[in-house]
Amino acid sequence: MWKKLMLPSFTKKIPFSDPDIGDEEVDEVIDTLKSGWLTTGQKVSNFEIDFVNYLGGSVYAVAVNSATAGLHLGLEAVGVGPGDEVITTTHTFTATAEVIRYLGATPVFVDIDDKTFCIDPAKIEAAITKKTKAVIPVHFAGLSADMENILSMAKTHNFFVIEDAAHALPTTHQGKKIGTLDSDVAVFSFYANKTITTGEGGMLVTKNQKIANRARMMQIHGIDRQPFNRYKSETPAWYYQIMAPGFKYNMTDLAASIGIHQLKKVDFFAQKREKIASFYRKRFSRFPIILPPWPKNNDLHSWHLFVIQLSPNAPIDRDKFIEEMFAMGVSCSVHYIPLHHQTYWREAFNLSPKMFPNSEKIYQNCISLPIYNKMSTDDMEYVASSIESVLE
Ligand SMILES: *Cc1c(COP(=O)(O)O)cnc(C)c1O
């Protein structure tokens, strides 16, 4: 308490993000802890069913312990391996690309479109070779990539589409929820700062039963049956077979206990984020700030991130802006330090900023502002007036 009192009285603390966990989540976790079954079981199964229903049915959902795991399983299930090329962008988190390397395939990086901050379909087209096996679009910040073009190219050129939907719950493309498009796999993240969370976790979604079955088996050591079914069995069920050298990517019932209740609130959360985004847009209209791209035609943006850029006429640069906002108690971030600035990717694939002019231009100037469900109107106003004073 004394520490708080020592802060100057005008200072408020606005974190960059803050998970929104209610008593329902807490009670469900306790129920699971007391149930005697902590790993993958009934709650995971319920969470998967709820997720399928949320997306409107006719998809398969496989809960995993991270979106990274889900992306790995998705690429594995469509057969990506050594000698294959997978096209993606550098304007993302390293997870999007590292999973390509897990399988010994080669990532081919292309630039983003400066109107959506998502992968540019024209750049994909230019990068297609005989070895192109898959494309991984990222729905950056929660705005859909140009899936119409990407999916039609996938048909013509015969490659798989694995959507990195880590930011995209709930996001729509031409009125359809991400997860229900005609891609091969979409993977959502429930990492602590995502739009819903299980602490750590993810969901692989596919319309293809073979992909779902493969992912489900590879997720648990390549075992030919699920441990919970063996546990529930009325007869001794000690026998199993290993069908492939699988992974250990299953979600626990503890995590699913959180997810079940987070999912019930996902639309409510989305409305709150939408409100914050609209507030920022209105409030910043006269600031030297470039607003993030807005969705077209009433499509949903999940607003996982609210990424602004400083205008050329802004009085300070990006780094100074973040520093001064921090001094005011407002935590900002940068999404992303593009992979062409990361040692491993730069060196292993000879990447340079010149190759990605749009990503580079955005990176140099961008700031991710706090956006989370629990933000009060006071909090939003505090962020806005802090920006006002920092930019004056
Ligand atoms: C968070 C994130 C991931 C990884 O999600 P995890 O659940 O932490 O593995 C992948 N891609 C993008 C774009 C992300 O933001």
Short mmCIF file of C-alpha atoms and ligand atoms in Angstrom, two decimals:
data_model
loop_
_atom_site.label_atom_id
_atom_site.label_comp_id
_atom_site.label_asym_id
_atom_site.label_seq_id
_atom_site.Cartn_x
_atom_site.Cartn_y
_atom_site.Cartn_z
CA MET A 1 0.00 0.00 0.00
CA TRP A 2 2.77 2.50 0.97
CA LYS A 3 4.34 1.98 -2.45
CA LYS A 4 1.17 3.09 -4.18
CA LEU A 5 1.00 6.24 -2.06
CA MET A 6 4.50 7.26 -3.14
CA LEU A 7 3.45 7.54 -6.78
CA PRO A 8 2.59 11.04 -7.97
CA SER A 9 -1.14 11.54 -7.61
CA PHE A 10 -1.81 12.12 -11.34
CA THR A 11 -0.35 8.75 -12.26
CA LYS A 12 -2.63 5.92 -13.23
CA LYS A 13 -1.32 2.49 -14.16
CA ILE A 14 -2.61 1.20 -17.49
CA PRO A 15 -1.19 -2.22 -18.34
CA PHE A 16 -0.78 -3.23 -21.96
CA SER A 17 -3.24 -6.07 -21.48
CA ASP A 18 -5.08 -7.68 -18.60
CA PRO A 19 -6.88 -11.03 -18.70
CA ASP A 20 -10.58 -10.92 -17.78
CA ILE A 21 -11.15 -13.89 -15.48
CA GLY A 22 -14.46 -14.23 -13.61
CA ASP A 23 -15.64 -16.37 -10.70
CA GLU A 24 -17.06 -18.88 -13.22
CA GLU A 25 -13.56 -19.70 -14.45
CA VAL A 26 -12.21 -19.92 -10.89
CA ASP A 27 -15.04 -22.23 -9.74
CA GLU A 28 -14.65 -24.48 -12.78
CA VAL A 29 -10.90 -24.85 -12.19
CA ILE A 30 -11.56 -25.78 -8.56
CA ASP A 31 -14.17 -28.30 -9.66
CA THR A 32 -11.61 -29.86 -11.99
CA LEU A 33 -8.90 -29.89 -9.31
CA LYS A 34 -11.25 -31.78 -7.00
CA SER A 35 -12.48 -34.17 -9.70
CA GLY A 36 -9.42 -36.41 -9.80
CA TRP A 37 -8.91 -35.93 -13.57
CA LEU A 38 -6.55 -33.07 -14.38
CA THR A 39 -5.28 -33.79 -17.88
CA THR A 40 -7.21 -34.09 -21.16
CA GLY A 41 -10.73 -35.31 -20.40
CA GLN A 42 -14.38 -34.32 -20.31
CA LYS A 43 -13.75 -30.58 -19.96
CA VAL A 44 -11.48 -30.48 -22.99
CA SER A 45 -14.08 -32.41 -24.91
CA ASN A 46 -16.79 -29.97 -23.81
CA PHE A 47 -14.62 -27.00 -24.75
CA GLU A 48 -14.08 -28.45 -28.23
CA ILE A 49 -17.80 -29.01 -28.69
CA ASP A 50 -18.60 -25.49 -27.50
CA PHE A 51 -15.99 -24.12 -29.89
CA VAL A 52 -17.48 -25.98 -32.85
CA ASN A 53 -20.93 -24.69 -31.91
CA TYR A 54 -19.63 -21.15 -31.58
CA LEU A 55 -18.31 -21.39 -35.14
CA GLY A 56 -21.69 -22.66 -36.27
CA GLY A 57 -20.96 -26.40 -36.59
CA SER A 58 -19.59 -28.38 -39.55
CA VAL A 59 -15.94 -28.08 -38.44
CA TYR A 60 -13.70 -30.24 -36.27
CA ALA A 61 -11.89 -28.65 -33.33
CA VAL A 62 -8.82 -30.08 -31.59
CA ALA A 63 -7.75 -28.33 -28.37
CA VAL A 64 -3.99 -28.01 -27.95
CA ASN A 65 -1.62 -26.52 -25.40
CA SER A 66 -0.63 -23.58 -27.62
CA ALA A 67 -1.33 -22.09 -31.02
CA THR A 68 2.29 -22.84 -31.89
CA ALA A 69 1.53 -26.54 -31.29
CA GLY A 70 -1.63 -26.22 -33.40
CA LEU A 71 0.24 -24.65 -36.32
CA HIS A 72 2.86 -27.40 -36.11
CA LEU A 73 0.17 -30.10 -36.10
CA GLY A 74 -1.67 -28.43 -38.97
CA LEU A 75 1.39 -28.29 -41.20
CA GLU A 76 2.29 -31.86 -40.25
CA ALA A 77 -1.20 -33.11 -41.02
CA VAL A 78 -1.17 -31.68 -44.56
CA GLY A 79 2.20 -33.34 -45.14
CA VAL A 80 4.66 -30.41 -45.04
CA GLY A 81 8.22 -31.75 -44.84
CA PRO A 82 11.80 -31.37 -46.07
CA GLY A 83 12.02 -29.92 -49.58
CA ASP A 84 8.72 -28.06 -49.27
CA GLU A 85 8.35 -24.30 -49.28
CA VAL A 86 5.82 -22.52 -47.08
CA ILE A 87 5.03 -18.87 -47.80
CA THR A 88 4.37 -16.47 -44.94
CA THR A 89 5.22 -12.95 -43.76
CA THR A 90 7.92 -11.47 -41.52
CA HIS A 91 5.33 -9.16 -39.93
CA THR A 92 4.40 -11.70 -37.28
CA PHE A 93 5.48 -13.51 -34.17
CA THR A 94 8.26 -16.03 -34.62
CA ALA A 95 5.88 -18.94 -33.93
CA THR A 96 4.28 -18.55 -37.37
CA ALA A 97 7.57 -19.33 -39.08
CA GLU A 98 9.35 -21.58 -36.58
CA VAL A 99 6.79 -24.37 -37.09
CA ILE A 100 7.87 -24.54 -40.75
CA ARG A 101 11.41 -25.20 -39.57
CA TYR A 102 10.24 -27.84 -37.05
CA LEU A 103 9.26 -29.93 -40.08
CA GLY A 104 12.46 -29.26 -42.01
CA ALA A 105 10.62 -27.21 -44.66
CA THR A 106 11.74 -23.82 -45.98
CA PRO A 107 9.91 -20.61 -45.12
CA VAL A 108 9.58 -18.13 -47.97
CA PHE A 109 8.93 -14.65 -46.63
CA VAL A 110 6.92 -12.01 -48.49
CA ASP A 111 5.81 -8.49 -47.58
CA ILE A 112 2.49 -7.36 -46.16
CA ASP A 113 -0.10 -5.11 -47.76
CA ASP A 114 0.16 -1.65 -46.18
CA LYS A 115 -3.63 -1.32 -46.17
CA THR A 116 -4.34 -4.42 -44.05
CA PHE A 117 -0.94 -5.18 -42.46
CA CYS A 118 -1.63 -8.77 -43.61
CA ILE A 119 0.19 -10.83 -46.22
CA ASP A 120 -0.11 -9.37 -49.74
CA PRO A 121 -1.71 -11.89 -52.15
CA ALA A 122 0.18 -10.40 -55.11
CA LYS A 123 3.43 -11.07 -53.28
CA ILE A 124 2.34 -14.64 -52.60
CA GLU A 125 1.64 -15.16 -56.28
CA ALA A 126 5.10 -13.87 -57.20
CA ALA A 127 6.73 -16.26 -54.70
CA ILE A 128 4.97 -19.47 -55.80
CA THR A 129 7.27 -22.22 -57.12
CA LYS A 130 6.84 -25.94 -57.82
CA LYS A 131 7.90 -26.54 -54.20
CA THR A 132 5.20 -24.33 -52.64
CA LYS A 133 3.27 -26.63 -50.34
CA ALA A 134 1.41 -24.19 -48.10
CA VAL A 135 0.74 -20.55 -47.24
CA ILE A 136 0.29 -19.24 -43.71
CA PRO A 137 -1.64 -15.94 -43.64
CA VAL A 138 -1.76 -14.10 -40.31
CA HIS A 139 -4.91 -12.13 -39.47
CA PHE A 140 -2.85 -9.31 -38.06
CA ALA A 141 -4.24 -7.56 -34.97
CA GLY A 142 -7.58 -9.28 -35.60
CA LEU A 143 -8.33 -8.01 -39.13
CA SER A 144 -8.83 -10.73 -41.71
CA ALA A 145 -6.22 -11.22 -44.40
CA ASP A 146 -7.47 -11.15 -48.00
CA MET A 147 -8.72 -14.73 -47.81
CA GLU A 148 -10.81 -14.50 -50.95
CA ASN A 149 -7.73 -14.05 -53.10
CA ILE A 150 -5.55 -16.41 -51.10
CA LEU A 151 -8.10 -19.24 -51.26
CA SER A 152 -8.70 -18.82 -54.97
CA MET A 153 -4.94 -18.90 -55.57
CA ALA A 154 -4.72 -22.04 -53.42
CA LYS A 155 -7.13 -23.76 -55.81
CA THR A 156 -5.29 -22.67 -58.93
CA HIS A 157 -1.80 -23.42 -57.65
CA ASN A 158 -2.70 -26.33 -55.44
CA PHE A 159 -1.25 -25.37 -52.08
CA PHE A 160 -2.61 -25.74 -48.56
CA VAL A 161 -3.73 -22.76 -46.48
CA ILE A 162 -3.04 -22.84 -42.75
CA GLU A 163 -4.45 -19.69 -41.13
CA ASP A 164 -2.55 -18.26 -38.18
CA ALA A 165 -5.74 -17.12 -36.46
CA ALA A 166 -4.00 -16.38 -33.13
CA HIS A 167 -5.51 -12.86 -33.18
CA ALA A 168 -8.74 -13.69 -34.94
CA LEU A 169 -11.41 -14.64 -32.38
CA PRO A 170 -13.89 -13.37 -33.35
CA THR A 171 -12.99 -12.05 -36.80
CA THR A 172 -15.06 -12.37 -39.95
CA HIS A 173 -14.19 -12.36 -43.63
CA GLN A 174 -17.09 -11.39 -45.92
CA GLY A 175 -19.47 -12.18 -43.08
CA LYS A 176 -18.03 -15.63 -42.31
CA LYS A 177 -16.21 -16.34 -39.07
CA ILE A 178 -12.52 -17.16 -39.34
CA GLY A 179 -12.41 -20.90 -38.70
CA THR A 180 -15.25 -21.58 -41.13
CA LEU A 181 -13.60 -20.52 -44.41
CA ASP A 182 -12.43 -23.02 -47.01
CA SER A 183 -8.83 -23.09 -45.84
CA ASP A 184 -7.35 -26.38 -44.64
CA VAL A 185 -6.67 -25.40 -41.04
CA ALA A 186 -7.15 -22.35 -38.79
CA VAL A 187 -5.41 -22.10 -35.44
CA PHE A 188 -6.51 -19.83 -32.57
CA SER A 189 -4.42 -18.88 -29.54
CA PHE A 190 -5.53 -18.67 -25.92
CA TYR A 191 -2.26 -17.24 -24.66
CA ALA A 192 -2.69 -14.93 -21.65
CA ASN A 193 -3.00 -11.70 -23.65
CA LYS A 194 -5.21 -12.98 -26.48
CA THR A 195 -8.92 -12.15 -26.83
CA ILE A 196 -9.87 -15.18 -24.74
CA THR A 197 -7.38 -17.10 -22.66
CA THR A 198 -6.72 -20.45 -21.01
CA GLY A 199 -3.34 -19.23 -19.66
CA GLU A 200 -1.66 -21.18 -22.42
CA GLY A 201 -3.65 -22.97 -25.09
CA GLY A 202 -4.91 -23.06 -28.63
CA MET A 203 -7.52 -24.60 -30.93
CA LEU A 204 -6.92 -26.23 -34.29
CA VAL A 205 -10.00 -26.05 -36.49
CA THR A 206 -10.51 -27.85 -39.80
CA LYS A 207 -13.32 -29.00 -42.08
CA ASN A 208 -11.30 -32.02 -43.11
CA GLN A 209 -11.85 -35.12 -40.97
CA LYS A 210 -8.55 -36.71 -42.00
CA ILE A 211 -6.62 -33.63 -40.90
CA ALA A 212 -8.55 -33.58 -37.61
CA ASN A 213 -7.83 -37.26 -36.95
CA ARG A 214 -4.15 -36.90 -37.79
CA ALA A 215 -3.78 -33.82 -35.55
CA ARG A 216 -5.64 -35.56 -32.72
CA MET A 217 -3.34 -38.57 -32.86
CA MET A 218 -0.08 -36.63 -33.31
CA GLN A 219 -1.07 -34.34 -30.46
CA ILE A 220 -0.75 -37.23 -28.01
CA HIS A 221 2.42 -39.15 -28.93
CA GLY A 222 0.91 -40.76 -32.02
CA ILE A 223 -1.16 -43.07 -29.80
CA ASP A 224 -4.08 -44.69 -31.57
CA ARG A 225 -6.62 -43.88 -28.86
CA GLN A 226 -7.35 -41.07 -26.40
CA PRO A 227 -6.25 -41.56 -22.77
CA PHE A 228 -9.61 -40.39 -21.40
CA ASN A 229 -11.47 -43.07 -23.36
CA ARG A 230 -9.17 -45.66 -21.82
CA TYR A 231 -9.85 -44.20 -18.37
CA LYS A 232 -13.62 -44.28 -18.90
CA SER A 233 -13.58 -47.78 -20.35
CA GLU A 234 -15.75 -50.40 -18.60
CA THR A 235 -13.16 -53.06 -19.35
CA PRO A 236 -9.39 -52.98 -18.72
CA ALA A 237 -7.94 -50.71 -21.38
CA TRP A 238 -4.20 -50.91 -20.93
CA TYR A 239 -3.42 -51.81 -24.54
CA TYR A 240 -2.52 -49.18 -27.15
CA GLN A 241 -0.42 -48.79 -30.26
CA ILE A 242 1.98 -46.05 -31.35
CA MET A 243 1.26 -45.21 -34.97
CA ALA A 244 3.81 -42.40 -35.47
CA PRO A 245 6.43 -40.43 -33.50
CA GLY A 246 3.95 -37.86 -32.21
CA PHE A 247 4.18 -34.82 -29.97
CA LYS A 248 2.92 -33.82 -26.50
CA TYR A 249 0.52 -31.02 -27.34
CA ASN A 250 -2.71 -31.91 -25.51
CA MET A 251 -4.69 -29.32 -23.55
CA THR A 252 -5.38 -30.05 -19.87
CA ASP A 253 -8.84 -30.04 -18.31
CA LEU A 254 -7.56 -27.27 -16.05
CA ALA A 255 -6.96 -25.02 -19.05
CA ALA A 256 -10.24 -26.06 -20.70
CA SER A 257 -12.09 -25.14 -17.48
CA ILE A 258 -11.00 -21.55 -18.05
CA GLY A 259 -11.67 -21.73 -21.79
CA ILE A 260 -15.26 -22.98 -21.45
CA HIS A 261 -16.27 -19.83 -19.57
CA GLN A 262 -14.09 -17.46 -21.58
CA LEU A 263 -15.78 -18.71 -24.74
CA LYS A 264 -19.25 -17.98 -23.35
CA LYS A 265 -18.15 -14.34 -23.01
CA VAL A 266 -16.30 -13.99 -26.29
CA ASP A 267 -18.95 -11.87 -28.02
CA PHE A 268 -19.37 -9.67 -24.96
CA PHE A 269 -15.60 -9.22 -24.81
CA ALA A 270 -15.55 -8.37 -28.52
CA GLN A 271 -18.17 -5.65 -28.01
CA LYS A 272 -16.04 -4.09 -25.29
CA ARG A 273 -12.94 -4.12 -27.47
CA GLU A 274 -14.92 -2.67 -30.34
CA LYS A 275 -16.03 0.14 -28.02
CA ILE A 276 -12.44 0.91 -27.06
CA ALA A 277 -11.36 0.92 -30.72
CA SER A 278 -14.20 3.30 -31.63
CA PHE A 279 -13.36 5.55 -28.71
CA TYR A 280 -9.70 5.71 -29.76
CA ARG A 281 -10.65 6.40 -33.37
CA LYS A 282 -12.87 9.32 -32.43
CA ARG A 283 -10.60 10.71 -29.76
CA PHE A 284 -7.44 10.59 -31.91
CA SER A 285 -8.97 12.20 -34.98
CA ARG A 286 -7.00 15.43 -34.57
CA PHE A 287 -3.76 13.85 -33.29
CA PRO A 288 -0.71 13.34 -35.57
CA ILE A 289 -1.53 9.64 -35.62
CA ILE A 290 -2.30 7.17 -38.39
CA LEU A 291 -5.14 4.92 -37.28
CA PRO A 292 -5.11 1.15 -37.83
CA PRO A 293 -6.93 -0.30 -40.86
CA TRP A 294 -10.66 -0.72 -40.29
CA PRO A 295 -12.64 -3.74 -41.54
CA LYS A 296 -14.72 -3.34 -44.69
CA ASN A 297 -18.46 -4.04 -45.06
CA ASN A 298 -19.35 -4.56 -41.40
CA ASP A 299 -16.86 -7.38 -41.03
CA LEU A 300 -15.73 -8.07 -37.46
CA HIS A 301 -12.27 -7.06 -36.29
CA SER A 302 -11.37 -8.82 -33.03
CA TRP A 303 -9.26 -5.85 -31.90
CA HIS A 304 -6.70 -8.09 -30.26
CA LEU A 305 -4.29 -5.22 -30.96
CA PHE A 306 -4.80 -1.52 -31.62
CA VAL A 307 -1.78 -0.50 -33.68
CA ILE A 308 -1.25 3.17 -34.44
CA GLN A 309 1.58 4.83 -36.36
CA LEU A 310 2.99 8.25 -35.68
CA SER A 311 2.44 10.69 -38.54
CA PRO A 312 5.52 12.21 -40.18
CA ASN A 313 4.62 15.51 -38.49
CA ALA A 314 4.56 14.03 -34.98
CA PRO A 315 6.96 15.94 -32.70
CA ILE A 316 8.68 12.82 -31.30
CA ASP A 317 9.68 9.43 -32.62
CA ARG A 318 8.24 6.04 -31.73
CA ASP A 319 10.80 5.04 -29.10
CA LYS A 320 10.48 8.36 -27.31
CA PHE A 321 6.69 8.10 -27.48
CA ILE A 322 6.74 4.70 -25.75
CA GLU A 323 9.18 5.97 -23.14
CA GLU A 324 7.08 9.01 -22.32
CA MET A 325 3.85 7.04 -22.23
CA PHE A 326 5.54 4.61 -19.84
CA ALA A 327 6.51 7.52 -17.60
CA MET A 328 2.81 8.46 -17.55
CA GLY A 329 1.99 4.93 -16.44
CA VAL A 330 0.73 3.66 -19.81
CA SER A 331 2.36 0.48 -21.12
CA CYS A 332 2.60 0.26 -24.90
CA SER A 333 4.17 -2.36 -27.12
CA VAL A 334 5.38 -2.96 -30.69
CA HIS A 335 3.87 -5.60 -32.99
CA TYR A 336 6.04 -6.88 -34.32
CA ILE A 337 9.76 -6.58 -34.45
CA PRO A 338 9.59 -8.18 -37.91
CA LEU A 339 11.39 -11.46 -38.43
CA HIS A 340 13.75 -9.72 -40.86
CA HIS A 341 15.13 -7.95 -37.76
CA GLN A 342 15.56 -11.15 -35.77
CA THR A 343 19.04 -12.66 -35.72
CA TYR A 344 18.13 -16.24 -36.58
CA TRP A 345 15.73 -15.45 -39.42
CA ARG A 346 17.88 -12.68 -40.85
CA GLU A 347 21.00 -14.83 -40.95
CA ALA A 348 19.49 -18.18 -41.95
CA PHE A 349 17.37 -16.75 -44.79
CA ASN A 350 19.39 -13.70 -45.83
CA LEU A 351 16.63 -11.26 -45.00
CA SER A 352 17.01 -7.52 -45.13
CA PRO A 353 14.57 -4.65 -44.46
CA LYS A 354 14.69 -3.62 -48.16
CA MET A 355 12.90 -6.84 -49.05
CA PHE A 356 9.89 -5.90 -46.90
CA PRO A 357 9.27 -2.16 -47.40
CA ASN A 358 5.69 -2.16 -46.04
CA SER A 359 6.47 -4.16 -42.94
CA GLU A 360 9.56 -2.04 -42.39
CA LYS A 361 7.74 1.28 -42.75
CA ILE A 362 5.06 0.21 -40.27
CA TYR A 363 7.58 -1.26 -37.84
CA GLN A 364 9.59 1.97 -37.67
CA ASN A 365 6.57 4.00 -36.58
CA CYS A 366 4.10 1.67 -34.92
CA ILE A 367 2.83 1.50 -31.39
CA SER A 368 0.37 -0.99 -29.93
CA LEU A 369 -1.83 0.78 -27.40
CA PRO A 370 -3.46 -0.86 -24.37
CA ILE A 371 -6.71 -2.59 -25.32
CA TYR A 372 -8.38 -5.10 -22.99
CA ASN A 373 -11.91 -5.86 -21.87
CA LYS A 374 -11.58 -4.46 -18.38
CA MET A 375 -10.58 -0.95 -19.53
CA SER A 376 -12.92 1.62 -18.03
CA THR A 377 -13.93 4.83 -19.78
CA ASP A 378 -11.54 6.58 -17.38
CA ASP A 379 -8.72 4.29 -18.47
CA MET A 380 -9.40 4.98 -22.17
CA GLU A 381 -9.56 8.72 -21.51
CA TYR A 382 -6.32 8.51 -19.53
CA VAL A 383 -4.57 6.82 -22.48
CA ALA A 384 -5.92 9.49 -24.85
CA SER A 385 -4.97 12.45 -22.69
CA SER A 386 -1.52 10.95 -22.06
CA ILE A 387 -1.02 10.73 -25.83
CA GLU A 388 -2.26 14.30 -26.16
CA SER A 389 0.29 15.56 -23.66
CA VAL A 390 3.12 13.44 -25.07
CA LEU A 391 2.46 14.68 -28.61
CA GLU A 392 1.91 18.34 -27.89
C1 LIG B 1 0.32 -15.49 -29.92
C2 LIG B 1 0.67 -15.81 -31.31
C3 LIG B 1 1.07 -17.10 -31.72
C4 LIG B 1 1.40 -18.18 -30.75
O1 LIG B 1 0.39 -18.47 -29.88
P1 LIG B 1 0.72 -19.41 -28.63
O2 LIG B 1 -0.62 -19.86 -28.18
O3 LIG B 1 1.43 -18.55 -27.63
O4 LIG B 1 1.58 -20.52 -29.12
C5 LIG B 1 1.24 -17.36 -33.06
N1 LIG B 1 1.07 -16.40 -33.98
C6 LIG B 1 0.72 -15.15 -33.65
C7 LIG B 1 0.51 -14.15 -34.72
C8 LIG B 1 0.53 -14.81 -32.30
O5 LIG B 1 0.21 -13.56 -31.95
#
